[in-house]
XYZ file of C-alpha atoms in Angstrom:
572
model
C 93.273 97.862 179.781
C 97.207 97.733 179.500
C 96.793 93.893 178.721
C 94.230 94.438 176.086
C 96.349 97.720 174.182
C 99.936 95.098 174.607
C 97.513 92.259 173.206
C 96.567 94.532 170.083
C 99.992 95.708 169.690
C 101.195 92.579 169.474
C 98.194 91.075 166.951
C 98.946 94.758 165.050
C 103.060 93.737 165.063
C 102.254 89.935 164.242
C 99.602 91.043 161.149
C 101.929 92.897 159.463
C 104.624 90.319 159.708
C 102.748 87.472 157.911
C 101.686 89.765 155.746
C 105.266 91.037 154.773
C 106.567 87.120 154.876
C 104.300 86.496 151.729
C 105.368 89.710 150.213
C 105.528 87.530 147.084
C 102.013 87.090 146.825
C 100.464 90.864 145.560
C 104.173 91.959 144.327
C 104.960 94.092 141.322
C 107.683 92.315 139.463
C 109.826 94.143 136.723
C 112.209 91.814 134.607
C 115.109 93.652 133.755
C 116.971 92.083 130.493
C 120.443 93.674 131.723
C 122.017 94.212 128.450
C 119.550 96.438 127.212
C 118.176 98.260 130.397
C 121.012 100.805 130.758
C 124.581 101.038 129.810
C 126.662 103.649 132.236
C 130.281 102.958 130.556
C 129.413 103.842 127.023
C 130.180 100.159 125.430
C 126.823 99.991 124.053
C 126.103 97.058 126.932
C 123.389 97.369 129.661
C 125.235 96.914 133.172
C 124.880 96.754 136.935
C 125.472 100.277 137.356
C 123.349 100.916 135.031
C 120.143 99.657 136.701
C 122.036 101.381 139.960
C 121.249 104.580 138.572
C 117.708 103.852 137.758
C 116.223 102.563 140.868
C 114.393 105.412 141.701
C 112.369 104.837 138.521
C 110.922 101.770 139.956
C 109.866 103.321 142.795
C 108.496 106.323 140.689
C 105.985 103.670 138.598
C 105.130 101.653 141.424
C 107.491 98.595 141.192
C 108.738 96.952 144.245
C 110.404 93.669 142.964
C 113.003 93.623 140.429
C 113.885 90.279 138.231
C 117.641 90.592 136.502
C 118.549 88.010 133.792
C 121.800 86.505 134.525
C 124.955 88.792 135.098
C 127.479 85.723 135.773
C 130.656 84.998 133.697
C 129.573 83.377 130.326
C 131.000 82.267 127.324
C 128.302 84.445 125.356
C 126.364 81.544 123.738
C 123.161 82.092 124.684
C 122.767 85.280 126.114
C 123.984 84.622 129.537
C 122.512 81.409 130.075
C 125.638 79.628 129.384
C 127.790 80.031 132.737
C 131.279 79.509 133.431
C 131.320 80.789 137.297
C 128.023 80.636 139.063
C 130.234 82.683 141.733
C 131.202 85.778 139.773
C 130.194 88.604 137.503
C 130.723 88.802 133.939
C 133.140 92.041 133.291
C 130.952 93.244 130.712
C 128.042 94.031 133.209
C 130.589 95.016 136.391
C 131.990 93.841 139.284
C 131.109 91.825 142.680
C 131.221 95.707 144.533
C 128.821 96.950 141.736
C 126.883 94.170 142.698
C 127.138 94.577 146.755
C 125.791 98.574 146.094
C 123.222 97.457 143.545
C 121.586 95.228 146.692
C 122.482 98.200 149.015
C 120.630 100.828 147.051
C 117.869 98.450 146.023
C 117.403 97.575 149.724
C 117.455 101.122 151.065
C 114.416 101.993 148.656
C 112.621 98.532 150.214
C 113.055 96.754 146.383
C 113.565 93.223 146.193
C 115.623 91.231 143.911
C 115.277 88.255 142.129
C 117.903 86.354 140.678
C 118.160 83.795 137.665
C 119.039 80.480 139.014
C 120.440 78.648 136.085
C 121.121 74.758 136.929
C 119.618 72.842 134.094
C 122.950 73.413 132.553
C 126.472 74.958 132.372
C 128.649 76.029 129.891
C 130.901 73.499 128.150
C 133.555 75.775 129.023
C 132.798 75.676 132.753
C 135.616 73.836 135.084
C 133.301 71.552 135.817
C 132.657 70.210 132.648
C 136.529 69.835 132.062
C 136.909 67.957 134.492
C 133.752 65.811 134.024
C 135.504 65.515 130.426
C 138.300 63.811 132.451
C 136.428 61.833 134.716
C 137.969 63.887 137.635
C 136.105 62.809 140.767
C 133.747 64.053 142.175
C 132.604 65.687 138.794
C 132.591 62.422 136.841
C 129.065 62.518 136.798
C 128.026 65.679 137.045
C 126.744 66.099 133.591
C 124.829 63.143 131.414
C 126.914 61.047 129.463
C 125.720 58.136 127.771
C 127.418 55.376 125.355
C 126.662 55.578 121.837
C 123.806 53.242 120.674
C 126.454 51.882 117.775
C 128.307 52.684 114.616
C 127.304 53.556 111.184
C 128.473 52.423 108.230
C 131.359 54.964 108.543
C 131.905 54.223 111.985
C 130.791 57.187 113.219
C 129.071 56.744 117.171
C 125.124 56.791 116.756
C 123.691 59.005 119.480
C 121.795 57.512 122.647
C 118.451 58.122 121.280
C 116.380 60.489 118.961
C 115.909 63.494 121.110
C 116.104 66.835 119.264
C 117.577 69.879 120.458
C 115.178 72.541 121.551
C 116.960 74.942 119.778
C 117.156 73.110 116.507
C 113.695 71.301 117.476
C 112.604 71.635 113.989
C 115.622 70.571 112.060
C 115.823 67.553 114.337
C 119.477 68.159 115.269
C 120.531 66.088 118.041
C 120.493 67.034 121.723
C 123.461 64.860 121.990
C 127.135 65.623 121.369
C 129.983 63.198 120.999
C 133.357 64.107 122.850
C 136.013 62.089 121.377
C 138.706 62.693 124.606
C 135.923 60.884 127.028
C 134.277 58.446 123.959
C 131.069 59.419 124.950
C 128.133 61.577 124.298
C 127.010 64.381 126.202
C 123.250 65.506 126.732
C 122.362 69.306 125.823
C 118.660 70.279 125.834
C 120.099 73.617 124.572
C 123.100 74.411 122.327
C 126.019 72.168 121.904
C 127.651 74.341 124.187
C 124.952 73.809 127.343
C 125.828 70.880 128.532
C 122.916 69.184 130.878
C 123.623 68.750 134.684
C 123.025 65.534 135.614
C 120.767 66.211 138.672
C 119.983 63.073 140.419
C 123.934 63.396 141.726
C 123.715 64.242 145.048
C 127.512 65.941 145.317
C 126.064 68.293 142.259
C 123.131 69.173 144.363
C 125.424 69.954 147.474
C 127.130 72.044 145.030
C 123.908 73.772 143.599
C 122.676 74.868 147.079
C 126.102 76.437 148.275
C 125.760 78.536 144.856
C 122.172 79.604 146.442
C 123.536 80.335 149.740
C 126.119 82.238 148.345
C 123.928 84.634 146.483
C 121.120 84.838 149.137
C 124.198 85.967 151.801
C 125.106 88.514 149.258
C 121.462 90.026 149.665
C 119.204 88.090 147.049
C 115.926 88.505 147.733
C 114.395 84.767 145.741
C 115.179 83.272 142.472
C 113.319 83.027 139.217
C 114.514 78.998 138.354
C 115.218 78.705 134.590
C 114.020 75.670 132.492
C 112.422 74.071 135.204
C 110.718 71.516 132.807
C 114.228 70.020 131.206
C 115.323 69.720 135.102
C 115.014 65.540 134.273
C 114.903 62.950 131.916
C 114.075 59.629 131.343
C 116.722 57.586 133.034
C 116.328 54.897 130.569
C 117.053 56.943 127.255
C 114.147 55.839 125.627
C 113.106 57.084 122.448
C 110.541 59.973 122.178
C 109.285 58.709 118.677
C 109.736 62.225 116.883
C 106.955 62.138 114.523
C 104.272 61.027 116.886
C 105.232 63.960 119.312
C 105.115 66.180 116.740
C 101.561 65.066 115.667
C 100.331 64.971 119.389
C 102.011 69.065 119.603
C 99.395 69.858 116.378
C 96.323 67.582 118.207
C 96.810 70.401 120.734
C 98.706 68.471 123.527
C 101.300 70.387 125.011
C 102.695 68.490 127.534
C 105.681 68.102 125.138
C 107.754 65.183 125.081
C 106.701 62.235 127.554
C 110.710 61.313 128.300
C 112.487 64.319 128.801
C 109.789 67.129 130.014
C 108.230 67.673 133.108
C 109.882 64.600 134.052
C 107.841 63.433 137.329
C 111.528 63.367 139.276
C 111.340 67.391 138.631
C 108.858 67.897 141.261
C 111.000 65.775 143.926
C 114.256 67.726 142.840
C 112.730 70.975 143.160
C 110.849 69.644 146.645
C 114.283 69.154 148.399
C 115.483 73.049 147.175
C 112.232 74.433 148.541
C 112.333 73.087 152.182
C 116.160 74.301 151.361
C 115.421 77.927 151.388
C 112.716 77.321 154.239
C 115.790 75.936 156.193
C 118.164 78.918 155.314
C 115.509 81.235 156.316
C 114.881 79.893 159.632
C 118.603 79.638 160.417
C 119.014 83.511 159.142
C 115.878 84.534 160.639
C 114.753 86.379 157.534
C 111.314 88.695 157.855
C 110.410 88.350 153.892
C 110.585 84.845 153.117
C 112.778 83.525 150.005
C 110.865 82.387 147.624
C 111.286 79.943 144.293
C 109.574 80.678 141.166
C 110.180 78.326 138.190
C 109.805 78.961 134.478
C 107.604 76.100 133.286
C 105.606 74.664 130.576
C 102.882 72.260 130.064
C 99.422 71.901 129.900
C 97.417 73.687 132.999
C 97.737 70.245 135.042
C 101.287 69.923 134.454
C 101.585 73.420 135.790
C 99.668 72.872 138.500
C 102.052 70.081 140.094
C 104.774 72.850 140.068
C 102.775 74.789 143.159
C 102.998 71.068 144.719
C 102.264 67.202 144.258
C 100.224 66.069 146.903
C 101.434 67.428 150.391
C 104.946 68.125 148.500
C 104.976 71.481 148.111
C 107.556 71.998 144.716
C 108.042 76.087 144.110
C 105.931 79.169 145.062
C 104.323 79.332 141.824
C 104.939 78.283 138.280
C 105.289 81.374 136.148
C 101.641 81.855 134.028
C 102.557 82.651 130.628
C 98.129 82.862 129.593
C 98.332 86.140 128.703
C 101.502 86.009 126.619
C 99.727 83.485 124.489
C 96.933 85.739 123.007
C 96.519 85.497 119.708
C 93.099 86.899 119.007
C 90.096 89.592 120.116
C 88.490 87.354 122.876
C 84.548 88.861 123.670
C 83.676 88.887 126.945
C 82.708 85.220 128.007
C 85.596 83.844 125.962
C 87.946 85.868 127.896
C 86.313 85.059 131.376
C 86.159 81.686 130.138
C 90.800 81.878 129.096
C 91.226 83.583 132.344
C 89.664 81.061 134.473
C 91.510 77.993 133.155
C 94.356 79.168 135.435
C 92.318 80.676 138.324
C 89.847 77.657 138.315
C 92.773 75.444 138.453
C 95.375 76.869 140.903
C 95.197 74.948 144.279
C 93.511 76.895 147.131
C 95.703 78.778 149.183
C 98.287 79.101 146.165
C 98.691 82.470 144.537
C 98.425 83.541 141.199
C 100.733 85.585 138.925
C 100.016 87.131 135.633
C 102.934 88.142 132.505
C 102.948 89.265 129.316
C 105.661 88.857 128.227
C 109.522 88.281 128.746
C 113.270 87.860 127.146
C 111.978 84.885 125.915
C 108.133 84.938 125.110
C 107.978 88.020 122.986
C 106.521 91.608 123.292
C 102.434 91.024 123.036
C 102.491 94.729 122.127
C 102.830 94.178 118.407
C 100.022 91.572 118.205
C 96.887 93.350 118.746
C 95.726 97.615 118.147
C 97.715 100.049 120.101
C 94.627 100.875 122.437
C 94.653 96.897 122.897
C 97.294 96.936 125.212
C 96.264 99.261 127.967
C 93.594 96.365 128.327
C 97.151 94.250 128.892
C 98.552 96.174 131.134
C 94.872 96.430 133.344
C 94.403 92.429 133.038
C 98.069 91.942 134.582
C 97.863 94.789 137.044
C 94.471 93.850 138.539
C 93.779 90.565 138.406
C 94.361 88.988 141.788
C 98.569 87.905 142.438
C 101.523 89.000 141.310
C 101.736 90.934 138.471
C 105.314 90.740 136.471
C 105.899 93.211 133.502
C 108.854 92.829 131.060
C 111.311 96.203 130.729
C 109.529 98.642 128.474
C 105.619 97.437 128.603
C 104.670 100.111 131.207
C 104.865 102.342 128.146
C 103.882 99.846 125.244
C 107.369 99.462 123.980
C 107.174 97.166 121.075
C 109.423 94.555 119.189
C 111.012 95.643 115.842
C 112.334 92.748 113.462
C 115.820 94.472 112.195
C 118.228 93.593 109.476
C 119.828 89.676 109.970
C 123.714 91.554 110.171
C 122.540 93.484 113.222
C 121.144 90.130 115.115
C 123.328 88.262 118.068
C 121.362 85.287 119.204
C 123.208 82.276 117.919
C 120.365 80.196 118.419
C 116.960 81.227 118.064
C 115.736 84.881 117.184
C 114.943 86.886 120.201
C 116.720 90.019 120.596
C 114.213 91.668 118.321
C 112.226 92.171 121.330
C 115.316 92.550 123.561
C 115.596 95.916 122.349
C 117.741 98.622 124.148
C 115.123 100.558 127.049
C 113.835 103.806 125.665
C 114.547 106.184 128.600
C 114.046 109.650 126.374
C 114.622 111.072 122.651
C 118.433 111.994 122.839
C 121.524 109.709 120.693
C 120.286 106.305 121.479
C 116.780 106.942 123.221
C 119.128 107.816 126.995
C 120.383 104.044 126.687
C 123.956 104.653 125.842
C 126.436 107.169 125.138
C 128.493 105.000 122.578
C 127.972 105.263 118.936
C 125.511 102.077 118.265
C 123.884 100.129 121.144
C 124.428 96.406 121.154
C 121.255 96.066 119.009
C 119.223 98.564 117.057
C 116.498 100.934 118.904
C 113.081 100.901 117.796
C 112.216 103.711 115.121
C 109.741 104.941 117.430
C 111.720 105.743 120.297
C 111.854 109.459 119.784
C 107.725 109.475 120.862
C 108.049 106.421 122.877
C 110.072 106.827 126.250
C 110.201 107.541 129.454
C 110.289 111.370 129.885
C 107.750 111.852 126.986
C 105.400 109.631 128.761
C 105.868 111.058 132.055
C 104.796 114.639 131.100
C 101.902 113.419 128.854
C 98.394 113.233 131.265
C 97.063 110.625 128.993
C 99.854 107.931 128.455
C 100.256 104.674 129.041
C 102.985 104.878 131.857
C 100.895 107.268 133.739
C 98.388 104.628 133.493
C 100.581 102.181 134.558
C 101.561 104.211 138.076
C 97.853 104.344 138.905
C 97.476 100.944 138.579
C 100.334 100.018 140.914
C 99.101 102.559 143.072
C 95.655 100.551 143.521
C 97.933 97.362 143.707
C 99.211 98.731 146.681
C 95.714 98.668 148.554
C 94.608 95.847 150.439
C 91.942 95.346 148.194
C 93.938 94.828 145.163
C 96.347 92.600 147.624
C 93.492 90.581 149.419
C 90.447 91.117 148.003
C 88.108 88.382 146.248
C 86.992 88.568 142.701
C 84.257 87.844 140.338
C 83.612 88.098 136.799
C 80.460 89.841 135.228
C 79.862 89.880 131.187
C 78.067 93.215 131.082
C 77.542 92.694 127.501
C 79.120 90.852 124.252
C 81.758 92.942 124.386
C 82.170 94.412 127.759
C 83.912 92.699 130.437
C 83.598 93.416 134.473
C 85.559 92.235 137.302
C 85.465 93.122 140.949
C 88.293 93.174 143.289
C 86.544 93.204 147.243
C 87.851 92.805 150.529
C 85.563 94.011 153.474
C 83.366 96.617 152.866
C 85.568 97.796 149.545
C 85.224 97.459 146.070
C 86.813 97.736 142.631
C 85.156 97.787 139.592
C 87.280 97.157 136.323
C 86.041 97.304 133.444
C 86.782 96.504 129.992
C 85.303 96.965 126.190
C 86.884 94.536 124.599
C 85.070 95.551 121.445
C 86.195 97.385 118.388
C 83.233 99.519 118.684
C 82.129 101.995 121.880
C 79.231 100.537 123.892
C 76.859 101.710 126.434
C 78.493 100.231 129.838
C 75.141 99.438 132.405
C 76.804 97.452 135.089
C 73.600 97.892 137.202
C 72.405 95.043 134.310
C 74.858 92.585 136.437
C 75.669 93.833 139.764
C 72.680 95.650 141.406
C 74.299 96.237 144.478
C 76.113 98.942 143.195
C 76.304 102.861 143.831
C 74.598 104.521 141.095
C 77.869 106.420 140.638
C 81.087 105.901 140.923
C 84.330 107.573 140.759
C 87.673 106.863 137.891
C 90.469 105.616 140.358
C 92.143 104.729 137.135
C 91.899 105.222 133.132
C 93.287 104.066 130.249
C 94.264 106.722 127.963
C 92.225 105.991 125.437
C 88.838 105.621 127.516
C 87.887 109.417 127.643
C 87.792 109.345 130.850
C 90.057 111.240 134.003
C 90.681 109.956 137.910
C 87.786 111.148 139.780
C 85.691 111.696 137.516
C 81.870 110.067 137.745
C 81.184 107.190 136.216
C 77.500 106.312 136.200
C 76.696 102.710 136.690
C 73.165 103.064 135.117
C 71.140 103.707 132.009
C 68.497 106.025 132.140
C 67.946 109.308 130.356
C 70.865 111.791 130.460
C 72.521 109.223 132.907
C 74.339 106.831 131.090
C 78.505 106.156 130.667
C 80.055 104.916 127.289
C 83.680 103.597 126.982
C 85.672 103.787 123.957
C 86.870 100.259 121.648
C 89.572 98.451 123.683
C 89.668 100.905 126.425
C 89.633 100.246 130.671
C 88.676 102.043 133.672
C 88.789 100.833 137.390
C 86.193 102.514 139.368
C 85.780 102.997 143.181
C 84.048 104.767 145.387
C 85.252 108.236 147.077
C 86.076 106.647 150.274
C 88.340 104.448 148.635
C 90.049 106.688 146.393
C 90.815 108.794 149.809
């Protein structure tokens, strides 16, 4: 008996540890655009102390993982992604002591911290780049340098090839800039102040790993790896034939530029860093696995390569931007097919993930009806895998296209979806005590804000809290999923684990619809209880929901609304 008891306890401990190791497979992740989240010192710009002051908010809404955009010292050309020091904290955002205090407070609350790892490029003001200009070893080849293809009639150097800068893509501005001192061109996928690293350089890779170790030692949980498709380019620097590439993109070929995007060498490079993380975990006996999440773009076949090529792991997952690209209302079958593009292609054993927006992708909530946004919150929360939302999406915060003189983004117009977080209806929405925040607030902050939605029974914020509560159940974490087309516009899917099931029902249409779940799912009880209901659904938690349609016993779902259903036992 004693042996059996010890064995059971050992199995329970082992099982718990194993689940914890794969925490990221079912994490509820929240992206904080640092500059816009909470200002603590009255300068109109969000900072680390501001995040620290709002940690209980993450706990309250059910978030367990916080991804914070860059806080490294920066030249300010690209929202913090042009880094001048990979080991520091930009004074705009605070000090290293502030950062360490933030990590301690997050750990105390059981929150994971995800850091941006920006290793495609640095700022041109970084010490490494200045040494590379001067050909000081070991930095001579830390960046991508090339001789001119030739000289024009005015004796001006001609760029090595026809590759345009991503930030001035349609203007065909070159991704090559001449450096008079070194007498060569340097390559920059993005802005001229963001020279690309030569990631084939072994000494550079050692330095990049040292940067990762520095932050891991501080207590960072994992990394969101920025701009991974741009890591490697054709070493022969062959032309891309710009006009042909435009034709391919217009025809639906989203693989991008064959010589400079998602190059096969990218996967080998990422595998090396993946293995470095695994080794770090082993040496430090970390209970929670350190994770690499890739910002990747391309068609579905390209994205699946980021899970692993052959038996070579690449990253833990590439971000899934499928929901961010929704541009039209789908009926039930169309939505099923659209979601299955991802679900049917991910490798066996890999974890899915879903995102609605981010600091580059924009906010989806201006594209559809206000009510339809509840459906999007339902999908990002109840589909299997990691759920990722952008700050403010829990209360359906919208973007705003404001006057040009207030825009700060130097290269592309993204400020309109980086507006300050709307905390309350006080001056500047409780974001800052400054006269003005760094960019304008949305004028609707007086009614769309955290404090207002907290006390509204039927609010987006409280609905999101119900969804994240369900996400903590074993059914949501580990359950299988199956889609059901109930009618042309009503889509349902189930999450099932052992004997427990949640039924998620979405009315994607513009009209109220009778919902007869038994027509497609005959094994259901005739009545289920509402575990979560979108504010516009007409239902409340614990209300009965008939799964059959006969006589006076039927259920109707309003347009663009959703409910999550369960049995009494599951609600307990």
